[in-house]
Amino acid sequence: MEALLAEHERLSKSGTLSKSLHDIQNTIDLLSKARDSIAANPDQTSMELAKLQNPVKSSFEDVHKGLEEVRKYHNKYVRLLDKKFKDKTLPEMDYDALSSQAALINRAIAMHLLREGQFSVASTFLSEATRNQSPDAMTDDLTMSGTEHDLGIDSLKSESLRKQFANMYHILHEMKVERNLMPAIEWARGKSAELDRRGSNLQFELGKLQFVWLFVGSHLPNGRPNILEGRERALEYARHEMSHFRPRYLKELQQLCGAIAFCPNLQQSPYRRTFLNNDAWDDIATVFTREFCSLLGLSSDSPLYIAVTAGAIALPHFSKLQVIMKDKRTEWTTEHEIPVEIPLPPSYRFHSIFVCPVSKEQATDQNPPMMMPCGHVVAKESLDKLSKNSRFKCPYCPNESHPKEATKLFM
């Protein structure tokens, strides 16, 4: 892998067209100069064209030489890629769940482009994606209401959702690049009611980071830290802007103010992690993105990115499964359930899984988990077998109940 990385670095530095572009520009300048001379004095046309012959020829040779060098680097890099990542036959599936859902796929792609701030690309994609799509197909695939309706193909063409994402990227730019939290604080202040209903602590975390930023003196015009002046401005900010956080975040506010006693030596203080945390800005940007998208009815990460990443993780397992099924002459018989466990990271697990303690089978929509009055849970098929439509004893405690008293659980 080291050789591939080294070649990639070499390609990024030397395998560019910058030299060829420079040579082409020189040729254009020569031709433009000759054109102006001929226009000014048409009698000198033959002489000007003769003077151009050698410089233009030399320039074309330089361009060709530069392109040959770039092609050499690219060919070497491609050979290393082919050697490192050998071509493998992808698993073949007779059943394609998305073959009839073109509108949903287009919507996911368009939403991903909007979330990434590629507004012009998203606009072009939407116009081309809907050019040949019938209105009936769009209506069937995208019948939604409320916020979900705003995510349909038609509504993605409007400016409302684009303005929302443009505002989000503006706030993130100010936060990450300019170290300016005020746009985010103003946005959170305007959405305080919605954030409070969600139990979000974004407002306090933004105010806390603003306090820390003022405290360490990062706001000073000369760029040099001034802890004493920073401390005064941080306390002034806390008095005017953070007093309303006292009922819910009293302990955290006491810790922020307690750092004043360690002002000359924060590096060795108990508050070092709070005031000298290099990841604080990235962390608050992540929290802001999550809350912003949540108020739009969206996940913090792009669904398309998650689906593609999960597919890339699962692909080697499906490839191995295909080889095993071919050797053993077996078939994949479950259309809506995969026959192997895919080791996805915890952040990619969005649905709980219930395995019946009696039958040891995983619950499905047809065989959902059922909770008995005693609180124990079994699968519906196990419940039917245990009860036989009459009162029965719970297999895990002495309580008796009737199957009609069981409650269906939704995972």
PDB file of N, CA, C and O in Angstrom, residues 359-409:
ATOM      1  N   SER A 359     -38.301 -19.403  20.603  1.00  0.00           N
ATOM      2  CA  SER A 359     -38.010 -20.063  19.323  1.00  0.00           C
ATOM      3  C   SER A 359     -36.609 -19.759  18.801  1.00  0.00           C
ATOM      4  O   SER A 359     -36.156 -20.408  17.859  1.00  0.00           O
ATOM      5  N   LYS A 360     -35.936 -18.737  19.404  1.00  0.00           N
ATOM      6  CA  LYS A 360     -34.593 -18.317  18.961  1.00  0.00           C
ATOM      7  C   LYS A 360     -34.615 -17.768  17.529  1.00  0.00           C
ATOM      8  O   LYS A 360     -33.589 -17.741  16.864  1.00  0.00           O
ATOM      9  N   GLU A 361     -35.775 -17.297  17.068  1.00  0.00           N
ATOM     10  CA  GLU A 361     -35.892 -16.723  15.732  1.00  0.00           C
ATOM     11  C   GLU A 361     -36.040 -15.216  15.821  1.00  0.00           C
ATOM     12  O   GLU A 361     -36.621 -14.686  16.779  1.00  0.00           O
ATOM     13  N   GLN A 362     -35.542 -14.530  14.798  1.00  0.00           N
ATOM     14  CA  GLN A 362     -35.633 -13.075  14.765  1.00  0.00           C
ATOM     15  C   GLN A 362     -37.038 -12.649  14.373  1.00  0.00           C
ATOM     16  O   GLN A 362     -37.646 -13.229  13.472  1.00  0.00           O
ATOM     17  N   ALA A 363     -37.554 -11.646  15.074  1.00  0.00           N
ATOM     18  CA  ALA A 363     -38.913 -11.172  14.797  1.00  0.00           C
ATOM     19  C   ALA A 363     -38.971 -10.497  13.435  1.00  0.00           C
ATOM     20  O   ALA A 363     -38.008  -9.887  12.977  1.00  0.00           O
ATOM     21  N   THR A 364     -40.128 -10.613  12.790  1.00  0.00           N
ATOM     22  CA  THR A 364     -40.369  -9.978  11.490  1.00  0.00           C
ATOM     23  C   THR A 364     -41.719  -9.264  11.541  1.00  0.00           C
ATOM     24  O   THR A 364     -42.420  -9.299  12.562  1.00  0.00           O
ATOM     25  N   ASP A 365     -42.107  -8.635  10.424  1.00  0.00           N
ATOM     26  CA  ASP A 365     -43.413  -7.980  10.372  1.00  0.00           C
ATOM     27  C   ASP A 365     -44.546  -8.991  10.496  1.00  0.00           C
ATOM     28  O   ASP A 365     -45.607  -8.684  11.045  1.00  0.00           O
ATOM     29  N   GLN A 366     -44.324 -10.179   9.955  1.00  0.00           N
ATOM     30  CA  GLN A 366     -45.346 -11.232  10.046  1.00  0.00           C
ATOM     31  C   GLN A 366     -45.301 -11.947  11.399  1.00  0.00           C
ATOM     32  O   GLN A 366     -46.287 -12.560  11.814  1.00  0.00           O
ATOM     33  N   ASN A 367     -44.174 -11.887  12.076  1.00  0.00           N
ATOM     34  CA  ASN A 367     -44.009 -12.548  13.374  1.00  0.00           C
ATOM     35  C   ASN A 367     -43.443 -11.534  14.365  1.00  0.00           C
ATOM     36  O   ASN A 367     -42.292 -11.629  14.795  1.00  0.00           O
ATOM     37  N   PRO A 368     -44.255 -10.520  14.751  1.00  0.00           N
ATOM     38  CA  PRO A 368     -43.753  -9.430  15.583  1.00  0.00           C
ATOM     39  C   PRO A 368     -43.593  -9.841  17.045  1.00  0.00           C
ATOM     40  O   PRO A 368     -44.180 -10.834  17.495  1.00  0.00           O
ATOM     41  N   PRO A 369     -42.822  -9.073  17.812  1.00  0.00           N
ATOM     42  CA  PRO A 369     -42.723  -9.347  19.252  1.00  0.00           C
ATOM     43  C   PRO A 369     -44.006  -8.948  19.969  1.00  0.00           C
ATOM     44  O   PRO A 369     -44.614  -7.929  19.651  1.00  0.00           O
ATOM     45  N   MET A 370     -44.417  -9.760  20.932  1.00  0.00           N
ATOM     46  CA  MET A 370     -45.638  -9.523  21.692  1.00  0.00           C
ATOM     47  C   MET A 370     -45.284  -9.496  23.180  1.00  0.00           C
ATOM     48  O   MET A 370     -44.620 -10.413  23.689  1.00  0.00           O
ATOM     49  N   MET A 371     -45.725  -8.429  23.862  1.00  0.00           N
ATOM     50  CA  MET A 371     -45.442  -8.305  25.303  1.00  0.00           C
ATOM     51  C   MET A 371     -46.656  -8.737  26.110  1.00  0.00           C
ATOM     52  O   MET A 371     -47.768  -8.233  25.911  1.00  0.00           O
ATOM     53  N   MET A 372     -46.434  -9.654  27.012  1.00  0.00           N
ATOM     54  CA  MET A 372     -47.504 -10.139  27.881  1.00  0.00           C
ATOM     55  C   MET A 372     -47.690  -9.190  29.059  1.00  0.00           C
ATOM     56  O   MET A 372     -46.836  -8.339  29.320  1.00  0.00           O
ATOM     57  N   PRO A 373     -48.821  -9.266  29.784  1.00  0.00           N
ATOM     58  CA  PRO A 373     -49.076  -8.351  30.905  1.00  0.00           C
ATOM     59  C   PRO A 373     -47.982  -8.366  31.963  1.00  0.00           C
ATOM     60  O   PRO A 373     -47.764  -7.352  32.631  1.00  0.00           O
ATOM     61  N   CYS A 374     -47.263  -9.461  32.083  1.00  0.00           N
ATOM     62  CA  CYS A 374     -46.194  -9.534  33.083  1.00  0.00           C
ATOM     63  C   CYS A 374     -44.939  -8.786  32.648  1.00  0.00           C
ATOM     64  O   CYS A 374     -44.018  -8.587  33.449  1.00  0.00           O
ATOM     65  N   GLY A 375     -44.885  -8.377  31.387  1.00  0.00           N
ATOM     66  CA  GLY A 375     -43.734  -7.629  30.903  1.00  0.00           C
ATOM     67  C   GLY A 375     -42.766  -8.433  30.073  1.00  0.00           C
ATOM     68  O   GLY A 375     -41.881  -7.856  29.431  1.00  0.00           O
ATOM     69  N   HIS A 376     -42.880  -9.745  30.045  1.00  0.00           N
ATOM     70  CA  HIS A 376     -41.998 -10.572  29.230  1.00  0.00           C
ATOM     71  C   HIS A 376     -42.468 -10.562  27.767  1.00  0.00           C
ATOM     72  O   HIS A 376     -43.668 -10.395  27.496  1.00  0.00           O
ATOM     73  N   VAL A 377     -41.530 -10.748  26.855  1.00  0.00           N
ATOM     74  CA  VAL A 377     -41.803 -10.615  25.427  1.00  0.00           C
ATOM     75  C   VAL A 377     -41.400 -11.885  24.700  1.00  0.00           C
ATOM     76  O   VAL A 377     -40.300 -12.425  24.936  1.00  0.00           O
ATOM     77  N   VAL A 378     -42.279 -12.360  23.828  1.00  0.00           N
ATOM     78  CA  VAL A 378     -41.984 -13.494  22.942  1.00  0.00           C
ATOM     79  C   VAL A 378     -42.520 -13.148  21.556  1.00  0.00           C
ATOM     80  O   VAL A 378     -43.294 -12.194  21.393  1.00  0.00           O
ATOM     81  N   ALA A 379     -42.122 -13.908  20.566  1.00  0.00           N
ATOM     82  CA  ALA A 379     -42.642 -13.710  19.212  1.00  0.00           C
ATOM     83  C   ALA A 379     -44.082 -14.205  19.118  1.00  0.00           C
ATOM     84  O   ALA A 379     -44.528 -15.050  19.901  1.00  0.00           O
ATOM     85  N   LYS A 380     -44.827 -13.681  18.153  1.00  0.00           N
ATOM     86  CA  LYS A 380     -46.250 -14.009  18.024  1.00  0.00           C
ATOM     87  C   LYS A 380     -46.464 -15.496  17.779  1.00  0.00           C
ATOM     88  O   LYS A 380     -47.390 -16.102  18.347  1.00  0.00           O
ATOM     89  N   GLU A 381     -45.625 -16.112  16.939  1.00  0.00           N
ATOM     90  CA  GLU A 381     -45.785 -17.545  16.680  1.00  0.00           C
ATOM     91  C   GLU A 381     -45.562 -18.357  17.946  1.00  0.00           C
ATOM     92  O   GLU A 381     -46.285 -19.343  18.199  1.00  0.00           O
ATOM     93  N   SER A 382     -44.592 -17.946  18.756  1.00  0.00           N
ATOM     94  CA  SER A 382     -44.366 -18.642  20.025  1.00  0.00           C
ATOM     95  C   SER A 382     -45.541 -18.435  20.968  1.00  0.00           C
ATOM     96  O   SER A 382     -45.940 -19.356  21.693  1.00  0.00           O
ATOM     97  N   LEU A 383     -46.104 -17.214  20.958  1.00  0.00           N
ATOM     98  CA  LEU A 383     -47.263 -16.941  21.798  1.00  0.00           C
ATOM     99  C   LEU A 383     -48.443 -17.829  21.407  1.00  0.00           C
ATOM    100  O   LEU A 383     -49.133 -18.393  22.280  1.00  0.00           O
ATOM    101  N   ASP A 384     -48.676 -17.998  20.111  1.00  0.00           N
ATOM    102  CA  ASP A 384     -49.779 -18.839  19.652  1.00  0.00           C
ATOM    103  C   ASP A 384     -49.571 -20.299  20.044  1.00  0.00           C
ATOM    104  O   ASP A 384     -50.528 -20.996  20.431  1.00  0.00           O
ATOM    105  N   LYS A 385     -48.342 -20.762  19.954  1.00  0.00           N
ATOM    106  CA  LYS A 385     -48.064 -22.160  20.308  1.00  0.00           C
ATOM    107  C   LYS A 385     -48.215 -22.390  21.808  1.00  0.00           C
ATOM    108  O   LYS A 385     -48.701 -23.446  22.238  1.00  0.00           O
ATOM    109  N   LEU A 386     -47.784 -21.394  22.599  1.00  0.00           N
ATOM    110  CA  LEU A 386     -47.880 -21.555  24.058  1.00  0.00           C
ATOM    111  C   LEU A 386     -49.330 -21.475  24.544  1.00  0.00           C
ATOM    112  O   LEU A 386     -49.737 -22.220  25.437  1.00  0.00           O
ATOM    113  N   SER A 387     -50.110 -20.576  23.945  1.00  0.00           N
ATOM    114  CA  SER A 387     -51.457 -20.324  24.462  1.00  0.00           C
ATOM    115  C   SER A 387     -52.508 -21.255  23.887  1.00  0.00           C
ATOM    116  O   SER A 387     -53.451 -21.639  24.603  1.00  0.00           O
ATOM    117  N   LYS A 388     -52.382 -21.593  22.615  1.00  0.00           N
ATOM    118  CA  LYS A 388     -53.413 -22.368  21.930  1.00  0.00           C
ATOM    119  C   LYS A 388     -54.782 -21.712  22.113  1.00  0.00           C
ATOM    120  O   LYS A 388     -55.800 -22.369  22.363  1.00  0.00           O
ATOM    121  N   ASN A 389     -54.755 -20.361  22.049  1.00  0.00           N
ATOM    122  CA  ASN A 389     -55.961 -19.525  22.125  1.00  0.00           C
ATOM    123  C   ASN A 389     -56.702 -19.670  23.449  1.00  0.00           C
ATOM    124  O   ASN A 389     -57.939 -19.569  23.505  1.00  0.00           O
ATOM    125  N   SER A 390     -55.977 -19.912  24.524  1.00  0.00           N
ATOM    126  CA  SER A 390     -56.576 -19.987  25.861  1.00  0.00           C
ATOM    127  C   SER A 390     -55.555 -19.436  26.859  1.00  0.00           C
ATOM    128  O   SER A 390     -54.435 -19.077  26.491  1.00  0.00           O
ATOM    129  N   ARG A 391     -55.937 -19.353  28.117  1.00  0.00           N
ATOM    130  CA  ARG A 391     -55.021 -18.820  29.120  1.00  0.00           C
ATOM    131  C   ARG A 391     -53.806 -19.742  29.242  1.00  0.00           C
ATOM    132  O   ARG A 391     -53.917 -20.965  29.135  1.00  0.00           O
ATOM    133  N   PHE A 392     -52.680 -19.134  29.490  1.00  0.00           N
ATOM    134  CA  PHE A 392     -51.439 -19.917  29.574  1.00  0.00           C
ATOM    135  C   PHE A 392     -50.504 -19.252  30.572  1.00  0.00           C
ATOM    136  O   PHE A 392     -50.657 -18.078  30.934  1.00  0.00           O
ATOM    137  N   LYS A 393     -49.518 -20.015  30.982  1.00  0.00           N
ATOM    138  CA  LYS A 393     -48.523 -19.530  31.950  1.00  0.00           C
ATOM    139  C   LYS A 393     -47.314 -18.994  31.189  1.00  0.00           C
ATOM    140  O   LYS A 393     -46.841 -19.597  30.229  1.00  0.00           O
ATOM    141  N   CYS A 394     -46.836 -17.866  31.634  1.00  0.00           N
ATOM    142  CA  CYS A 394     -45.637 -17.281  31.020  1.00  0.00           C
ATOM    143  C   CYS A 394     -44.458 -18.228  31.203  1.00  0.00           C
ATOM    144  O   CYS A 394     -44.273 -18.794  32.289  1.00  0.00           O
ATOM    145  N   PRO A 395     -43.661 -18.446  30.163  1.00  0.00           N
ATOM    146  CA  PRO A 395     -42.529 -19.376  30.295  1.00  0.00           C
ATOM    147  C   PRO A 395     -41.411 -18.863  31.199  1.00  0.00           C
ATOM    148  O   PRO A 395     -40.488 -19.621  31.514  1.00  0.00           O
ATOM    149  N   TYR A 396     -41.508 -17.600  31.665  1.00  0.00           N
ATOM    150  CA  TYR A 396     -40.413 -17.048  32.472  1.00  0.00           C
ATOM    151  C   TYR A 396     -40.832 -16.559  33.845  1.00  0.00           C
ATOM    152  O   TYR A 396     -40.007 -16.094  34.614  1.00  0.00           O
ATOM    153  N   CYS A 397     -42.148 -16.638  34.137  1.00  0.00           N
ATOM    154  CA  CYS A 397     -42.615 -16.268  35.476  1.00  0.00           C
ATOM    155  C   CYS A 397     -43.944 -16.977  35.739  1.00  0.00           C
ATOM    156  O   CYS A 397     -44.547 -17.525  34.808  1.00  0.00           O
ATOM    157  N   PRO A 398     -44.452 -16.971  36.981  1.00  0.00           N
ATOM    158  CA  PRO A 398     -45.686 -17.728  37.304  1.00  0.00           C
ATOM    159  C   PRO A 398     -46.965 -17.073  36.781  1.00  0.00           C
ATOM    160  O   PRO A 398     -48.040 -17.680  36.890  1.00  0.00           O
ATOM    161  N   ASN A 399     -46.915 -15.853  36.250  1.00  0.00           N
ATOM    162  CA  ASN A 399     -48.129 -15.149  35.841  1.00  0.00           C
ATOM    163  C   ASN A 399     -48.818 -15.847  34.670  1.00  0.00           C
ATOM    164  O   ASN A 399     -48.158 -16.378  33.773  1.00  0.00           O
ATOM    165  N   GLU A 400     -50.162 -15.804  34.704  1.00  0.00           N
ATOM    166  CA  GLU A 400     -50.958 -16.344  33.612  1.00  0.00           C
ATOM    167  C   GLU A 400     -51.669 -15.202  32.885  1.00  0.00           C
ATOM    168  O   GLU A 400     -51.988 -14.169  33.477  1.00  0.00           O
ATOM    169  N   SER A 401     -51.907 -15.398  31.616  1.00  0.00           N
ATOM    170  CA  SER A 401     -52.590 -14.370  30.831  1.00  0.00           C
ATOM    171  C   SER A 401     -53.234 -15.007  29.617  1.00  0.00           C
ATOM    172  O   SER A 401     -52.996 -16.192  29.317  1.00  0.00           O
ATOM    173  N   HIS A 402     -54.052 -14.228  28.905  1.00  0.00           N
ATOM    174  CA  HIS A 402     -54.702 -14.675  27.682  1.00  0.00           C
ATOM    175  C   HIS A 402     -53.994 -14.010  26.500  1.00  0.00           C
ATOM    176  O   HIS A 402     -53.514 -12.871  26.616  1.00  0.00           O
ATOM    177  N   PRO A 403     -53.899 -14.664  25.356  1.00  0.00           N
ATOM    178  CA  PRO A 403     -53.203 -14.048  24.214  1.00  0.00           C
ATOM    179  C   PRO A 403     -53.812 -12.707  23.787  1.00  0.00           C
ATOM    180  O   PRO A 403     -53.115 -11.855  23.232  1.00  0.00           O
ATOM    181  N   LYS A 404     -55.100 -12.504  24.042  1.00  0.00           N
ATOM    182  CA  LYS A 404     -55.712 -11.227  23.685  1.00  0.00           C
ATOM    183  C   LYS A 404     -55.167 -10.077  24.529  1.00  0.00           C
ATOM    184  O   LYS A 404     -55.304  -8.901  24.157  1.00  0.00           O
ATOM    185  N   GLU A 405     -54.578 -10.384  25.671  1.00  0.00           N
ATOM    186  CA  GLU A 405     -54.031  -9.351  26.564  1.00  0.00           C
ATOM    187  C   GLU A 405     -52.618  -8.928  26.170  1.00  0.00           C
ATOM    188  O   GLU A 405     -52.080  -7.979  26.720  1.00  0.00           O
ATOM    189  N   ALA A 406     -52.007  -9.654  25.226  1.00  0.00           N
ATOM    190  CA  ALA A 406     -50.648  -9.328  24.783  1.00  0.00           C
ATOM    191  C   ALA A 406     -50.661  -8.101  23.892  1.00  0.00           C
ATOM    192  O   ALA A 406     -51.624  -7.857  23.164  1.00  0.00           O
ATOM    193  N   THR A 407     -49.609  -7.332  23.970  1.00  0.00           N
ATOM    194  CA  THR A 407     -49.487  -6.089  23.227  1.00  0.00           C
ATOM    195  C   THR A 407     -48.382  -6.227  22.172  1.00  0.00           C
ATOM    196  O   THR A 407     -47.279  -6.680  22.487  1.00  0.00           O
ATOM    197  N   LYS A 408     -48.704  -5.821  20.962  1.00  0.00           N
ATOM    198  CA  LYS A 408     -47.718  -5.861  19.889  1.00  0.00           C
ATOM    199  C   LYS A 408     -46.703  -4.736  20.048  1.00  0.00           C
ATOM    200  O   LYS A 408     -47.075  -3.588  20.285  1.00  0.00           O
ATOM    201  N   LEU A 409     -45.433  -5.081  19.938  1.00  0.00           N
ATOM    202  CA  LEU A 409     -44.363  -4.101  20.058  1.00  0.00           C
ATOM    203  C   LEU A 409     -43.839  -3.743  18.668  1.00  0.00           C
ATOM    204  O   LEU A 409     -43.719  -4.583  17.801  1.00  0.00           O
TER     205      LEU A 409
END
